[in-house]
């Protein structure tokens, strides 16, 4: 079943909203916002109108590297209520209904479910619906396309037993989960009226097409069941942010002269294609933060004394202040900058 015509086709964008998960952390959080190359930078400075952050349980959506970007988030239902969001979802995740009429039977439950006993806290409305194959012996399949064959992803499967069995009922439900025929998860037996979430770490779909298969085991008398599915791709941030001392230093220089260049926004050194005009950075070692090694402020109409803030750029090797209108002499601190060899 192809999901690309639904929410996945927008890859996390919905009416101007960007939906993703960044690494959890305590204390300071830095957000890097990159401009589209087609933006008319000459018409003013970009700004954020609204920024909303949702605190998550620290044990939810954990990754070994990088951050997560939504690819698929669906709840299995033939309901006409296409979208479920806040207040049903305390994290304001946007769930879209998905159902394959020709192959699936809908299962619904009007009773309350225990959905907040795990760190993902799915909405009760999401977990009150599910699907099973029309053919009780058939495999329940869901298919989606990856962004590229090398893209890692995390799949989160949501289950709940919505068919209440009596005490003397001998029927059982147990199924294995496969990803393109490869074993994905050990046999699953959903608990009655309780949400269960399964994830088995980062995966790859080598040809870019992912097929999730739920197959009942030999001892199961009931077909597999699925309530919801989330798929996130891994975004590895390969470039570290500029050295904190250099960032503070160059911003102090900027503030001293109350001087603005349209390119002097965001991180001074990264990404490389948006390097601040007049700067050159050392980015030779991806394991250490980039540092500012060259500063060219020539012919910039600067006046007054040479800013003491320049000495904060402790990695600076080259400095060009020519063709400005400075007053006073050359400050002594320039001679004390050990890394500076060309001025």
Short mmCIF file of N, CA, C and O in Angstrom, two decimals, residues 220-271:
data_model
loop_
_atom_site.label_atom_id
_atom_site.label_comp_id
_atom_site.label_asym_id
_atom_site.label_seq_id
_atom_site.Cartn_x
_atom_site.Cartn_y
_atom_site.Cartn_z
N UNK A 220 -1.14 -18.69 15.77
CA UNK A 220 -2.16 -17.64 15.87
C UNK A 220 -3.41 -18.03 15.10
O UNK A 220 -3.33 -18.53 13.97
N UNK A 221 -4.56 -17.76 15.70
CA UNK A 221 -5.82 -18.02 15.01
C UNK A 221 -6.45 -16.75 14.47
O UNK A 221 -7.42 -16.81 13.71
N UNK A 222 -5.91 -15.59 14.86
CA UNK A 222 -6.43 -14.31 14.40
C UNK A 222 -5.38 -13.62 13.52
O UNK A 222 -4.18 -13.81 13.71
N UNK A 223 -5.83 -12.80 12.58
CA UNK A 223 -4.89 -12.12 11.68
C UNK A 223 -4.15 -10.99 12.39
O UNK A 223 -4.53 -10.58 13.49
N UNK A 224 -3.10 -10.46 11.78
CA UNK A 224 -2.38 -9.32 12.38
C UNK A 224 -3.26 -8.07 12.41
O UNK A 224 -4.22 -7.95 11.66
N UNK A 225 -2.89 -7.16 13.28
CA UNK A 225 -3.66 -5.93 13.47
C UNK A 225 -2.70 -4.76 13.58
O UNK A 225 -1.59 -4.90 14.11
N UNK A 226 -3.09 -3.61 13.07
CA UNK A 226 -2.24 -2.41 13.12
C UNK A 226 -3.12 -1.19 13.36
O UNK A 226 -4.14 -1.02 12.70
N UNK A 227 -2.71 -0.35 14.30
CA UNK A 227 -3.48 0.87 14.62
C UNK A 227 -2.87 2.13 14.02
O UNK A 227 -3.61 3.02 13.59
N UNK A 228 -1.55 2.24 14.00
CA UNK A 228 -0.93 3.47 13.50
C UNK A 228 0.53 3.20 13.17
O UNK A 228 1.12 2.20 13.58
N UNK A 229 1.10 4.13 12.43
CA UNK A 229 2.48 3.99 11.97
C UNK A 229 3.11 5.36 11.84
O UNK A 229 2.51 6.28 11.31
N UNK A 230 4.33 5.48 12.35
CA UNK A 230 5.16 6.66 12.12
C UNK A 230 6.47 6.22 11.51
O UNK A 230 7.05 5.21 11.91
N UNK A 231 6.96 6.99 10.54
CA UNK A 231 8.27 6.75 9.95
C UNK A 231 9.01 8.09 9.91
O UNK A 231 8.47 9.09 9.43
N UNK A 232 10.24 8.10 10.41
CA UNK A 232 11.07 9.29 10.41
C UNK A 232 12.39 8.97 9.73
O UNK A 232 12.97 7.90 9.94
N UNK A 233 12.88 9.89 8.91
CA UNK A 233 14.21 9.75 8.34
C UNK A 233 15.22 10.44 9.25
O UNK A 233 14.89 11.36 9.99
N UNK A 234 16.45 9.98 9.16
CA UNK A 234 17.52 10.51 10.00
C UNK A 234 18.22 11.65 9.27
O UNK A 234 18.64 11.50 8.13
N UNK A 235 18.32 12.79 9.94
CA UNK A 235 19.06 13.92 9.40
C UNK A 235 20.37 14.04 10.19
O UNK A 235 20.36 14.46 11.35
N UNK A 236 21.46 13.65 9.58
CA UNK A 236 22.76 13.78 10.22
C UNK A 236 23.32 15.17 9.93
O UNK A 236 23.46 15.57 8.77
N UNK A 237 23.62 15.90 10.98
CA UNK A 237 24.20 17.23 10.84
C UNK A 237 25.71 17.05 10.82
O UNK A 237 26.34 16.84 11.86
N UNK A 238 26.30 17.11 9.62
CA UNK A 238 27.71 16.78 9.45
C UNK A 238 28.62 17.92 9.85
O UNK A 238 29.80 17.71 10.14
N UNK A 239 28.11 19.16 9.86
CA UNK A 239 28.93 20.31 10.18
C UNK A 239 28.63 20.78 11.60
O UNK A 239 27.49 21.06 11.94
N UNK A 240 29.67 20.88 12.41
CA UNK A 240 29.51 21.45 13.74
C UNK A 240 29.35 22.96 13.64
O UNK A 240 29.76 23.60 12.67
N UNK A 241 28.75 23.55 14.66
CA UNK A 241 28.59 25.00 14.69
C UNK A 241 29.92 25.66 14.98
O UNK A 241 30.83 25.07 15.57
N UNK A 242 30.05 26.93 14.59
CA UNK A 242 31.29 27.68 14.78
C UNK A 242 31.66 27.77 16.26
O UNK A 242 30.79 27.86 17.12
N UNK A 243 32.95 27.75 16.52
CA UNK A 243 33.48 27.89 17.88
C UNK A 243 32.78 29.03 18.62
O UNK A 243 32.68 30.15 18.11
N UNK A 244 32.29 28.74 19.83
CA UNK A 244 31.50 29.72 20.58
C UNK A 244 32.26 31.02 20.81
O UNK A 244 31.69 32.12 20.69
N UNK A 245 33.55 30.95 21.15
CA UNK A 245 34.33 32.17 21.41
C UNK A 245 34.44 33.02 20.16
O UNK A 245 34.37 34.26 20.23
N UNK A 246 34.60 32.37 19.01
CA UNK A 246 34.68 33.13 17.76
C UNK A 246 33.34 33.76 17.40
O UNK A 246 33.30 34.88 16.88
N UNK A 247 32.25 33.04 17.66
CA UNK A 247 30.93 33.61 17.39
C UNK A 247 30.71 34.86 18.24
O UNK A 247 30.29 35.91 17.74
N UNK A 248 31.01 34.75 19.52
CA UNK A 248 30.84 35.91 20.41
C UNK A 248 31.74 37.06 20.00
O UNK A 248 31.34 38.23 20.03
N UNK A 249 32.98 36.72 19.59
CA UNK A 249 33.92 37.75 19.19
C UNK A 249 33.48 38.52 17.96
O UNK A 249 33.50 39.75 17.93
N UNK A 250 33.05 37.80 16.90
CA UNK A 250 32.66 38.49 15.67
C UNK A 250 31.37 39.28 15.85
O UNK A 250 31.19 40.35 15.25
N UNK A 251 30.49 38.80 16.74
CA UNK A 251 29.27 39.57 17.00
C UNK A 251 29.58 40.82 17.82
O UNK A 251 28.92 41.85 17.65
N UNK A 252 30.60 40.76 18.69
CA UNK A 252 31.02 41.95 19.42
C UNK A 252 31.59 42.99 18.46
O UNK A 252 31.36 44.20 18.60
N UNK A 253 32.37 42.54 17.46
CA UNK A 253 32.89 43.44 16.43
C UNK A 253 31.73 44.09 15.69
O UNK A 253 31.71 45.31 15.45
N UNK A 254 30.75 43.29 15.32
CA UNK A 254 29.59 43.80 14.60
C UNK A 254 28.84 44.84 15.43
O UNK A 254 28.45 45.90 14.92
N UNK A 255 28.67 44.56 16.72
CA UNK A 255 27.94 45.49 17.58
C UNK A 255 28.72 46.77 17.84
O UNK A 255 28.14 47.86 17.97
N UNK A 256 30.04 46.67 17.90
CA UNK A 256 30.87 47.85 18.15
C UNK A 256 30.66 48.90 17.07
O UNK A 256 30.55 50.10 17.36
N UNK A 257 30.59 48.47 15.84
CA UNK A 257 30.42 49.41 14.73
C UNK A 257 28.95 49.58 14.32
O UNK A 257 28.67 50.32 13.36
N UNK A 258 28.05 48.89 15.05
CA UNK A 258 26.63 48.93 14.68
C UNK A 258 26.49 48.75 13.17
O UNK A 258 25.83 49.51 12.48
N UNK A 259 27.13 47.72 12.70
CA UNK A 259 27.33 47.52 11.26
C UNK A 259 26.67 46.21 10.83
O UNK A 259 26.80 45.19 11.48
N UNK A 260 25.93 46.27 9.75
CA UNK A 260 25.18 45.10 9.30
C UNK A 260 25.46 44.81 7.83
O UNK A 260 25.46 45.71 6.98
N UNK A 261 25.74 43.56 7.59
CA UNK A 261 25.76 43.06 6.22
C UNK A 261 24.65 42.03 6.11
O UNK A 261 24.40 41.28 7.05
N UNK A 262 24.01 41.97 4.96
CA UNK A 262 22.88 41.06 4.81
C UNK A 262 23.29 39.61 5.00
O UNK A 262 22.50 38.76 5.43
N UNK A 263 24.57 39.30 4.73
CA UNK A 263 25.03 37.92 4.87
C UNK A 263 25.45 37.60 6.31
O UNK A 263 25.68 36.44 6.63
N UNK A 264 25.55 38.62 7.16
CA UNK A 264 25.99 38.40 8.53
C UNK A 264 24.81 38.03 9.41
O UNK A 264 24.37 38.79 10.28
N UNK A 265 24.28 36.85 9.17
CA UNK A 265 23.15 36.33 9.94
C UNK A 265 23.35 34.83 10.13
O UNK A 265 23.93 34.16 9.30
N UNK A 266 22.84 34.32 11.25
CA UNK A 266 23.00 32.91 11.52
C UNK A 266 24.41 32.59 11.99
O UNK A 266 25.08 33.40 12.63
N UNK A 267 24.88 31.40 11.67
CA UNK A 267 26.20 30.95 12.07
C UNK A 267 27.25 31.53 11.12
O UNK A 267 27.08 31.48 9.90
N UNK A 268 28.35 32.08 11.64
CA UNK A 268 29.34 32.73 10.75
C UNK A 268 29.98 31.81 9.73
O UNK A 268 30.27 32.23 8.61
N UNK A 269 30.22 30.53 10.11
CA UNK A 269 31.00 29.65 9.24
C UNK A 269 30.20 28.54 8.56
O UNK A 269 30.68 27.98 7.56
N UNK A 270 29.05 28.18 9.09
CA UNK A 270 28.30 27.06 8.53
C UNK A 270 26.86 27.47 8.25
O UNK A 270 26.31 28.32 8.95
N UNK A 271 26.25 26.85 7.23
CA UNK A 271 26.90 25.96 6.27
C UNK A 271 27.88 26.73 5.37
O UNK A 271 27.78 27.94 5.26
#
